[in-house]
Amino acid sequence: MRILSFTVISSCQSVTFEKDDDNLAHVDFVMSAANLRATMYSLPITARHVVKRIAGRIVPAIATTTATVAGLVCLELLKYVINSNQYDDDHVGSFTSEKEINTLAATTTTINNCEQRLVQLKSRNSFLNLALPVILFSEPGLCRKTRLPNGKYFSLWDRWTIRPCKQVDKYRLTDFIDQIKVSAYTLDGP
C-alpha cells in the first residue's frame, strides 16, 4: 500500500498565466492545441500573435466563469445533501418522494416557511452569460421513466442495487444480465 506524501503536495504552487512573457510556454501550448484542433476540422491555422491577443481576453473570462460554475455546483450539492435521506441498500425510488415533501409540509410550522424551504431544496438548471451579466435558473425537466415488466417504473435518477450472486472473480456479464432480469420482475419500490 502506497502512502501519500504531503510534502509533495505542499511543494506544488500555482502558476499565473502571463501572455506577455515569451519565456513561458503558455501561449505556445494554447497555440499548438488550437492549431491541432483547427487541423483536425480543416480550419485555417492561427498565427502566434493572433492566439496571444485572443488568449489575453479569454483566459480571465475562463477563470471567472469557472469560479461561478463551481459556486453553482456547490449550491446544488448542498441542496442534494440537505435533501437526501439515508437509504438502505435495497431502496429503489426517487430521491425526493411526494410523501417526503408532504411530511415536510406537515412538520413545518407555517405555510411561508414550508414553501420557502421547498423552493430552496429544489434543484435548478443554471444558464449564465457573464458578458451581459445574466444568470438564469430553471426547473429541470422530468426524467424519462422506463416501464418494467412488473408494472413499476424506473428512471435515470433512481438507484438499483444488484449484489453479485457469486464471488467477484467468478461473476460474469451473463450473471449480471440474469440478475437484472430477475430483479425486474421482483422489484419492490414506489
Coordinates of N, CA and C in Angstrom, one line a residue:
M1 N 0.9 -1.2 0.0 CA 0.0 0.0 0.0 C 0.9 1.2 0.0
R2 N 0.6 2.2 -0.9 CA 1.4 3.4 -1.0 C 0.8 4.5 -0.2
I3 N 1.7 5.1 0.6 CA 1.2 6.2 1.4 C 1.5 7.5 0.7
L4 N 0.5 8.4 0.7 CA 0.6 9.7 0.0 C 1.5 10.6 0.8
S5 N 2.5 11.2 0.2 CA 3.4 12.1 0.8 C 2.9 13.6 0.7
F6 N 2.6 14.2 1.8 CA 2.1 15.5 1.8 C 3.1 16.6 1.5
T7 N 4.4 16.2 1.6 CA 5.5 17.2 1.3 C 5.4 17.4 -0.2
V8 N 5.1 16.4 -1.0 CA 5.0 16.6 -2.5 C 3.8 17.6 -2.8
I9 N 2.7 17.4 -2.1 CA 1.5 18.2 -2.4 C 1.8 19.6 -1.9
S10 N 2.5 19.8 -0.8 CA 2.7 21.2 -0.3 C 3.7 21.9 -1.1
S11 N 4.5 21.2 -1.9 CA 5.5 21.8 -2.7 C 4.9 22.4 -4.0
C12 N 3.7 22.0 -4.3 CA 3.0 22.5 -5.5 C 2.7 24.0 -5.3
Q13 N 2.8 24.7 -6.4 CA 2.4 26.1 -6.3 C 1.7 26.5 -7.6
S14 N 0.9 27.5 -7.5 CA 0.1 28.0 -8.7 C 1.0 28.7 -9.6
V15 N 0.7 28.7 -10.9 CA 1.4 29.4 -11.9 C 0.5 30.3 -12.6
T16 N 0.8 31.6 -12.7 CA -0.1 32.6 -13.3 C 0.1 32.5 -14.8
F17 N -1.0 32.8 -15.5 CA -1.0 32.9 -17.0 C -0.5 34.2 -17.3
E18 N 0.7 34.3 -18.0 CA 1.2 35.6 -18.4 C 1.4 35.5 -19.9
K19 N 0.6 36.1 -20.7 CA 0.6 36.0 -22.1 C 1.8 36.9 -22.7
D20 N 2.3 37.9 -22.0 CA 3.3 38.8 -22.5 C 4.7 38.3 -22.3
D21 N 4.9 37.2 -21.4 CA 6.3 36.7 -21.2 C 6.5 35.6 -22.2
D22 N 7.4 35.9 -23.2 CA 7.7 34.9 -24.2 C 8.6 33.7 -23.7
N23 N 9.2 33.8 -22.5 CA 10.0 32.8 -22.0 C 9.1 31.6 -21.5
L24 N 7.9 31.9 -21.2 CA 6.9 30.9 -20.7 C 6.3 30.2 -21.9
A25 N 5.8 29.0 -21.7 CA 5.3 28.2 -22.9 C 3.8 28.2 -22.9
H26 N 3.1 29.1 -22.1 CA 1.7 29.2 -22.1 C 1.1 29.4 -23.5
V27 N 1.5 30.5 -24.1 CA 0.9 30.8 -25.4 C 1.2 29.8 -26.4
D28 N 2.4 29.2 -26.4 CA 2.8 28.2 -27.3 C 1.9 26.9 -27.2
F29 N 1.6 26.6 -25.9 CA 0.7 25.4 -25.7 C -0.7 25.7 -26.2
V30 N -1.2 26.9 -25.9 CA -2.6 27.3 -26.4 C -2.6 27.3 -27.9
M31 N -1.5 27.9 -28.5 CA -1.5 28.0 -30.0 C -1.4 26.5 -30.6
S32 N -0.6 25.7 -30.0 CA -0.5 24.3 -30.5 C -1.8 23.6 -30.4
A33 N -2.4 23.7 -29.3 CA -3.7 23.0 -29.1 C -4.8 23.5 -30.1
A34 N -4.8 24.9 -30.2 CA -5.8 25.5 -31.1 C -5.5 25.1 -32.6
N35 N -4.3 25.1 -33.0 CA -4.0 24.7 -34.4 C -4.1 23.2 -34.6
L36 N -3.9 22.4 -33.6 CA -4.1 20.9 -33.8 C -5.6 20.7 -34.0
R37 N -6.4 21.4 -33.2 CA -7.9 21.2 -33.4 C -8.3 21.8 -34.8
A38 N -7.7 22.9 -35.2 CA -8.1 23.5 -36.4 C -7.7 22.6 -37.6
T39 N -6.6 21.9 -37.5 CA -6.2 20.9 -38.5 C -7.1 19.8 -38.6
M40 N -7.6 19.3 -37.4 CA -8.5 18.2 -37.4 C -9.8 18.5 -38.0
Y41 N -10.2 19.8 -38.0 CA -11.5 20.2 -38.6 C -11.4 21.0 -39.8
S42 N -10.2 20.9 -40.4 CA -9.9 21.6 -41.7 C -10.2 23.1 -41.6
L43 N -9.8 23.7 -40.5 CA -9.9 25.1 -40.4 C -8.5 25.8 -40.6
P44 N -8.5 27.1 -40.9 CA -7.2 27.7 -41.1 C -6.4 27.8 -39.8
I45 N -5.1 27.6 -39.9 CA -4.2 27.7 -38.8 C -4.0 29.2 -38.3
T46 N -3.9 29.4 -37.0 CA -3.9 30.7 -36.5 C -2.4 31.1 -36.1
A47 N -2.0 32.3 -36.4 CA -0.6 32.7 -36.1 C -0.5 33.0 -34.6
R48 N 0.7 32.9 -34.1 CA 1.0 33.0 -32.6 C 0.5 34.4 -32.1
H49 N 0.8 35.5 -32.8 CA 0.4 36.8 -32.3 C -1.2 36.9 -32.2
V50 N -1.9 36.2 -33.1 CA -3.4 36.3 -33.0 C -3.8 35.5 -31.8
V51 N -3.2 34.3 -31.6 CA -3.6 33.5 -30.4 C -3.3 34.2 -29.1
K52 N -2.1 34.9 -29.1 CA -1.7 35.7 -27.9 C -2.8 36.8 -27.6
R53 N -3.2 37.5 -28.7 CA -4.2 38.5 -28.5 C -5.5 38.0 -28.0
I54 N -6.0 36.9 -28.6 CA -7.3 36.3 -28.2 C -7.2 35.7 -26.8
A55 N -6.1 35.0 -26.5 CA -5.9 34.4 -25.1 C -5.9 35.4 -24.0
G56 N -5.3 36.6 -24.3 CA -5.3 37.7 -23.3 C -6.7 38.1 -22.9
R57 N -7.7 38.0 -23.8 CA -9.0 38.3 -23.4 C -9.8 37.1 -22.8
I58 N -9.5 35.9 -23.3 CA -10.3 34.8 -22.9 C -10.0 34.2 -21.6
V59 N -8.7 34.1 -21.2 CA -8.2 33.4 -20.0 C -8.9 34.1 -18.8
P60 N -8.9 35.4 -18.6 CA -9.6 35.9 -17.4 C -11.1 35.6 -17.4
A61 N -11.7 35.5 -18.5 CA -13.1 35.1 -18.6 C -13.3 33.7 -18.2
I62 N -12.4 32.8 -18.6 CA -12.5 31.4 -18.3 C -12.4 31.2 -16.8
A63 N -11.4 31.9 -16.1 CA -11.3 31.8 -14.7 C -12.5 32.3 -13.9
T64 N -13.1 33.4 -14.4 CA -14.3 33.9 -13.7 C -15.4 33.0 -13.9
T65 N -15.6 32.5 -15.1 CA -16.7 31.6 -15.4 C -16.6 30.3 -14.6
T66 N -15.4 29.8 -14.6 CA -15.1 28.5 -13.8 C -15.4 28.7 -12.4
A67 N -15.1 29.8 -11.8 CA -15.4 30.1 -10.4 C -16.9 30.2 -10.1
T68 N -17.6 30.8 -11.1 CA -19.0 31.0 -10.9 C -19.7 29.6 -11.0
V69 N -19.3 28.8 -12.0 CA -19.9 27.5 -12.2 C -19.6 26.6 -11.0
A70 N -18.4 26.7 -10.4 CA -18.0 25.9 -9.2 C -18.9 26.3 -8.1
G71 N -19.2 27.6 -7.9 CA -20.1 28.0 -6.9 C -21.5 27.5 -7.0
L72 N -22.0 27.5 -8.3 CA -23.4 27.0 -8.5 C -23.4 25.5 -8.3
V73 N -22.4 24.8 -8.6 CA -22.3 23.3 -8.4 C -22.3 23.1 -6.9
C74 N -21.6 23.9 -6.1 CA -21.6 23.7 -4.6 C -23.0 23.9 -4.1
L75 N -23.7 24.9 -4.6 CA -25.0 25.2 -4.1 C -25.9 24.0 -4.3
E76 N -25.9 23.4 -5.6 CA -26.7 22.2 -5.9 C -26.3 21.0 -5.0
L77 N -25.0 20.9 -4.8 CA -24.5 19.8 -4.0 C -25.0 19.9 -2.5
L78 N -25.0 21.2 -2.0 CA -25.5 21.4 -0.6 C -27.0 21.1 -0.6
K79 N -27.8 21.5 -1.6 CA -29.2 21.1 -1.7 C -29.4 19.6 -1.7
Y80 N -28.6 18.9 -2.5 CA -28.7 17.5 -2.5 C -28.4 16.9 -1.2
V81 N -27.4 17.3 -0.5 CA -27.0 16.8 0.8 C -28.1 17.0 1.8
I82 N -28.7 18.2 1.8 CA -29.8 18.6 2.7 C -31.0 17.8 2.4
N83 N -31.3 17.5 1.1 CA -32.5 16.9 0.7 C -32.4 15.4 0.7
S84 N -31.2 14.8 0.7 CA -31.1 13.3 0.6 C -31.4 12.7 2.0
N85 N -31.8 11.5 1.9 CA -32.1 10.7 3.1 C -31.1 9.5 3.1
Q86 N -31.1 8.9 4.3 CA -30.3 7.6 4.4 C -31.1 6.5 3.8
Y87 N -30.5 5.8 2.8 CA -31.2 4.7 2.2 C -30.5 3.4 2.5
D88 N -31.3 2.4 2.7 CA -30.8 1.1 2.9 C -30.4 0.6 1.5
D89 N -29.6 -0.5 1.4 CA -29.1 -0.9 0.1 C -30.2 -1.4 -0.9
D90 N -31.4 -1.8 -0.3 CA -32.4 -2.3 -1.2 C -33.4 -1.3 -1.7
H91 N -33.1 0.0 -1.4 CA -34.1 1.1 -1.7 C -34.0 1.3 -3.2
V92 N -35.2 1.4 -3.8 CA -35.3 1.8 -5.2 C -36.4 2.8 -5.3
G93 N -36.1 4.0 -5.8 CA -37.1 5.0 -5.9 C -36.4 6.4 -6.1
S94 N -37.3 7.4 -6.2 CA -36.7 8.7 -6.4 C -36.2 9.2 -5.1
F95 N -35.3 10.2 -5.2 CA -34.6 10.7 -4.0 C -35.5 11.6 -3.2
T96 N -36.5 12.2 -3.8 CA -37.5 13.0 -3.1 C -38.9 12.6 -3.5
S97 N -39.6 11.9 -2.6 CA -40.9 11.5 -3.0 C -41.9 12.5 -2.6
E98 N -43.1 12.3 -3.1 CA -44.2 13.2 -2.7 C -44.5 13.1 -1.2
K99 N -44.4 11.8 -0.7 CA -44.7 11.6 0.7 C -43.7 12.4 1.6
E100 N -42.4 12.4 1.2 CA -41.5 13.1 2.0 C -41.7 14.6 2.0
I101 N -42.2 15.1 0.8 CA -42.5 16.6 0.7 C -43.7 16.9 1.6
N102 N -44.7 16.0 1.5 CA -45.9 16.2 2.4 C -45.6 16.1 3.9
T103 N -44.7 15.2 4.2 CA -44.2 15.1 5.6 C -43.5 16.4 6.0
L104 N -42.7 16.9 5.1 CA -42.0 18.2 5.4 C -43.1 19.3 5.6
A105 N -44.1 19.3 4.8 CA -45.1 20.4 4.8 C -45.9 20.3 6.2
A106 N -46.1 19.0 6.6 CA -46.9 18.8 7.8 C -46.1 19.2 9.1
T107 N -44.8 19.0 9.0 CA -44.0 19.3 10.2 C -43.4 20.7 10.3
T108 N -43.6 21.5 9.2 CA -43.2 22.9 9.2 C -44.2 23.7 9.9
T109 N -43.8 24.7 10.7 CA -44.8 25.5 11.5 C -45.7 26.4 10.7
T110 N -45.2 27.1 9.7 CA -46.0 28.0 8.9 C -46.0 27.6 7.4
I111 N -47.0 28.1 6.7 CA -47.0 27.8 5.3 C -45.9 28.5 4.6
N112 N -45.6 29.7 5.0 CA -44.5 30.5 4.4 C -43.2 29.8 4.6
N113 N -42.9 29.3 5.8 CA -41.6 28.5 6.0 C -41.6 27.3 5.1
C114 N -42.7 26.6 5.0 CA -42.7 25.4 4.2 C -42.5 25.6 2.8
E115 N -43.2 26.6 2.2 CA -43.0 27.0 0.8 C -41.5 27.4 0.5
Q116 N -41.0 28.2 1.5 CA -39.7 28.7 1.3 C -38.7 27.6 1.3
R117 N -38.9 26.7 2.3 CA -38.0 25.5 2.4 C -38.0 24.6 1.1
L118 N -39.2 24.4 0.6 CA -39.4 23.5 -0.6 C -38.7 24.2 -1.8
V119 N -38.9 25.5 -1.9 CA -38.3 26.2 -3.0 C -36.7 26.1 -2.9
Q120 N -36.2 26.2 -1.7 CA -34.8 26.2 -1.5 C -34.2 24.8 -1.9
L121 N -34.9 23.8 -1.6 CA -34.4 22.4 -1.8 C -34.5 21.9 -3.3
K122 N -35.3 22.6 -4.1 CA -35.5 22.1 -5.5 C -34.2 22.4 -6.3
S123 N -33.9 21.4 -7.1 CA -32.7 21.5 -8.0 C -33.0 22.5 -9.1
R124 N -32.0 23.2 -9.6 CA -32.2 24.1 -10.7 C -31.1 23.9 -11.7
N125 N -31.6 24.1 -13.0 CA -30.6 24.3 -14.1 C -30.1 25.7 -14.1
S126 N -28.9 26.0 -14.3 CA -28.4 27.3 -14.4 C -27.8 27.6 -15.7
F127 N -28.1 28.8 -16.3 CA -27.6 29.3 -17.5 C -27.0 30.6 -17.2
L128 N -25.7 30.8 -17.6 CA -25.1 32.1 -17.3 C -24.3 32.7 -18.5
N129 N -24.3 34.0 -18.6 CA -23.5 34.7 -19.6 C -22.9 35.9 -18.8
L130 N -21.7 35.8 -18.4 CA -21.1 36.9 -17.6 C -20.7 38.1 -18.4
A131 N -20.8 38.0 -19.7 CA -20.6 39.2 -20.6 C -21.7 40.2 -20.5
L132 N -22.9 39.7 -20.2 CA -24.1 40.6 -20.2 C -24.3 41.4 -18.9
P133 N -24.2 41.0 -17.7 CA -24.2 39.7 -17.0 C -25.6 39.2 -16.7
V134 N -25.8 37.9 -17.0 CA -27.1 37.3 -16.8 C -26.9 35.9 -16.2
I135 N -27.7 35.6 -15.2 CA -27.7 34.2 -14.7 C -29.2 33.8 -14.6
L136 N -29.6 32.8 -15.3 CA -30.9 32.3 -15.3 C -31.0 31.0 -14.7
F137 N -32.1 30.7 -13.9 CA -32.3 29.4 -13.3 C -33.7 28.9 -13.9
S138 N -33.7 27.6 -14.0 CA -34.9 27.0 -14.5 C -35.1 25.6 -13.8
E139 N -36.3 25.1 -13.7 CA -36.5 23.8 -13.1 C -36.2 22.8 -14.1
P140 N -35.5 21.7 -13.7 CA -35.1 20.7 -14.6 C -36.4 20.0 -15.1
G141 N -36.3 19.5 -16.4 CA -37.4 18.8 -16.9 C -37.6 17.4 -16.3
L142 N -38.7 16.8 -16.5 CA -39.0 15.5 -15.9 C -38.1 14.5 -16.6
C143 N -37.6 13.5 -15.8 CA -36.8 12.5 -16.3 C -37.7 11.4 -17.0
R144 N -37.2 10.9 -18.1 CA -38.0 9.8 -18.8 C -38.0 8.6 -18.0
K145 N -39.2 8.0 -17.8 CA -39.3 6.7 -17.0 C -39.5 5.5 -17.9
T146 N -38.9 4.4 -17.5 CA -39.0 3.2 -18.3 C -39.9 2.2 -17.5
R147 N -40.8 1.6 -18.2 CA -41.7 0.7 -17.5 C -41.1 -0.7 -17.5
L148 N -41.1 -1.3 -16.3 CA -40.5 -2.6 -16.1 C -41.6 -3.6 -16.3
P149 N -41.2 -4.9 -16.5 CA -42.2 -6.0 -16.7 C -43.2 -6.1 -15.6
N150 N -42.8 -5.8 -14.3 CA -43.8 -5.9 -13.2 C -44.7 -4.7 -13.0
G151 N -44.7 -3.8 -14.0 CA -45.6 -2.6 -13.9 C -45.0 -1.4 -13.2
K152 N -43.8 -1.6 -12.6 CA -43.1 -0.5 -11.9 C -42.4 0.4 -12.9
Y153 N -42.0 1.6 -12.5 CA -41.3 2.5 -13.4 C -39.9 2.8 -12.8
F154 N -39.0 3.0 -13.7 CA -37.6 3.3 -13.3 C -37.1 4.4 -14.2
S155 N -36.3 5.3 -13.5 CA -35.7 6.4 -14.3 C -34.2 6.5 -14.0
L156 N -33.6 7.4 -14.8 CA -32.1 7.5 -14.6 C -31.7 8.0 -13.2
W157 N -32.7 8.7 -12.5 CA -32.4 9.2 -11.2 C -32.6 8.2 -10.1
D158 N -33.1 7.0 -10.4 CA -33.4 6.0 -9.4 C -32.1 5.1 -9.2
R159 N -32.1 4.5 -8.0 CA -30.9 3.6 -7.7 C -31.4 2.2 -7.7
W160 N -30.6 1.3 -8.3 CA -30.9 -0.1 -8.4 C -29.7 -0.9 -7.9
T161 N -29.8 -1.4 -6.7 CA -28.6 -2.1 -6.2 C -28.7 -3.6 -6.5
I162 N -27.7 -4.1 -7.2 CA -27.6 -5.5 -7.5 C -26.3 -6.1 -6.8
R163 N -26.6 -7.1 -5.9 CA -25.5 -7.7 -5.2 C -25.0 -8.9 -6.1
P164 N -23.8 -9.1 -6.3 CA -23.3 -10.3 -7.1 C -23.8 -11.6 -6.4
C165 N -24.3 -12.5 -7.3 CA -24.7 -13.8 -6.7 C -23.6 -14.8 -6.6
K166 N -22.4 -14.4 -7.1 CA -21.2 -15.3 -7.0 C -20.0 -14.4 -6.5
Q167 N -18.9 -15.1 -6.3 CA -17.7 -14.4 -6.0 C -17.3 -13.5 -7.1
V168 N -16.7 -12.3 -6.8 CA -16.5 -11.3 -7.8 C -15.6 -11.9 -9.0
D169 N -14.6 -12.7 -8.7 CA -13.7 -13.2 -9.7 C -14.4 -14.3 -10.6
K170 N -15.6 -14.8 -10.2 CA -16.3 -15.8 -11.0 C -17.6 -15.1 -11.6
Y171 N -17.9 -13.9 -11.2 CA -19.1 -13.2 -11.7 C -18.9 -12.7 -13.1
R172 N -19.8 -13.1 -14.0 CA -19.7 -12.8 -15.4 C -20.8 -11.8 -15.8
L173 N -20.7 -11.3 -17.0 CA -21.7 -10.4 -17.5 C -23.0 -11.1 -17.7
T174 N -23.0 -12.3 -18.1 CA -24.3 -13.1 -18.2 C -25.0 -13.3 -16.9
D175 N -24.2 -13.4 -15.8 CA -24.8 -13.5 -14.4 C -25.4 -12.2 -14.1
F176 N -24.8 -11.1 -14.4 CA -25.3 -9.8 -14.1 C -26.7 -9.6 -14.9
I177 N -26.7 -9.9 -16.2 CA -27.9 -9.8 -17.0 C -29.0 -10.6 -16.5
D178 N -28.7 -11.8 -16.0 CA -29.7 -12.7 -15.4 C -30.3 -12.1 -14.2
Q179 N -29.4 -11.5 -13.3 CA -29.9 -10.9 -12.1 C -30.8 -9.7 -12.4
I180 N -30.4 -8.9 -13.4 CA -31.2 -7.8 -13.8 C -32.6 -8.3 -14.2
K181 N -32.7 -9.3 -15.0 CA -34.0 -9.8 -15.5 C -34.8 -10.3 -14.3
V182 N -34.2 -11.0 -13.4 CA -34.9 -11.5 -12.2 C -35.4 -10.3 -11.3
S183 N -34.5 -9.3 -11.1 CA -34.9 -8.2 -10.3 C -36.0 -7.3 -10.9
A184 N -36.0 -7.3 -12.2 CA -37.1 -6.5 -12.9 C -38.5 -7.1 -12.6
Y185 N -38.5 -8.4 -12.3 CA -39.8 -9.0 -12.0 C -40.2 -9.0 -10.6
T186 N -39.2 -8.9 -9.7 CA -39.4 -8.9 -8.3 C -39.2 -7.6 -7.5
L187 N -38.9 -6.6 -8.3 CA -38.5 -5.3 -7.7 C -39.7 -4.7 -6.9
D188 N -39.3 -4.3 -5.7 CA -40.3 -3.6 -4.8 C -39.9 -2.1 -4.8
G189 N -40.8 -1.2 -4.8 CA -40.5 0.2 -4.8 C -41.7 1.0 -5.0
P190 N -41.6 2.3 -5.3 CA -42.7 3.2 -5.4 C -43.6 2.9 -6.6

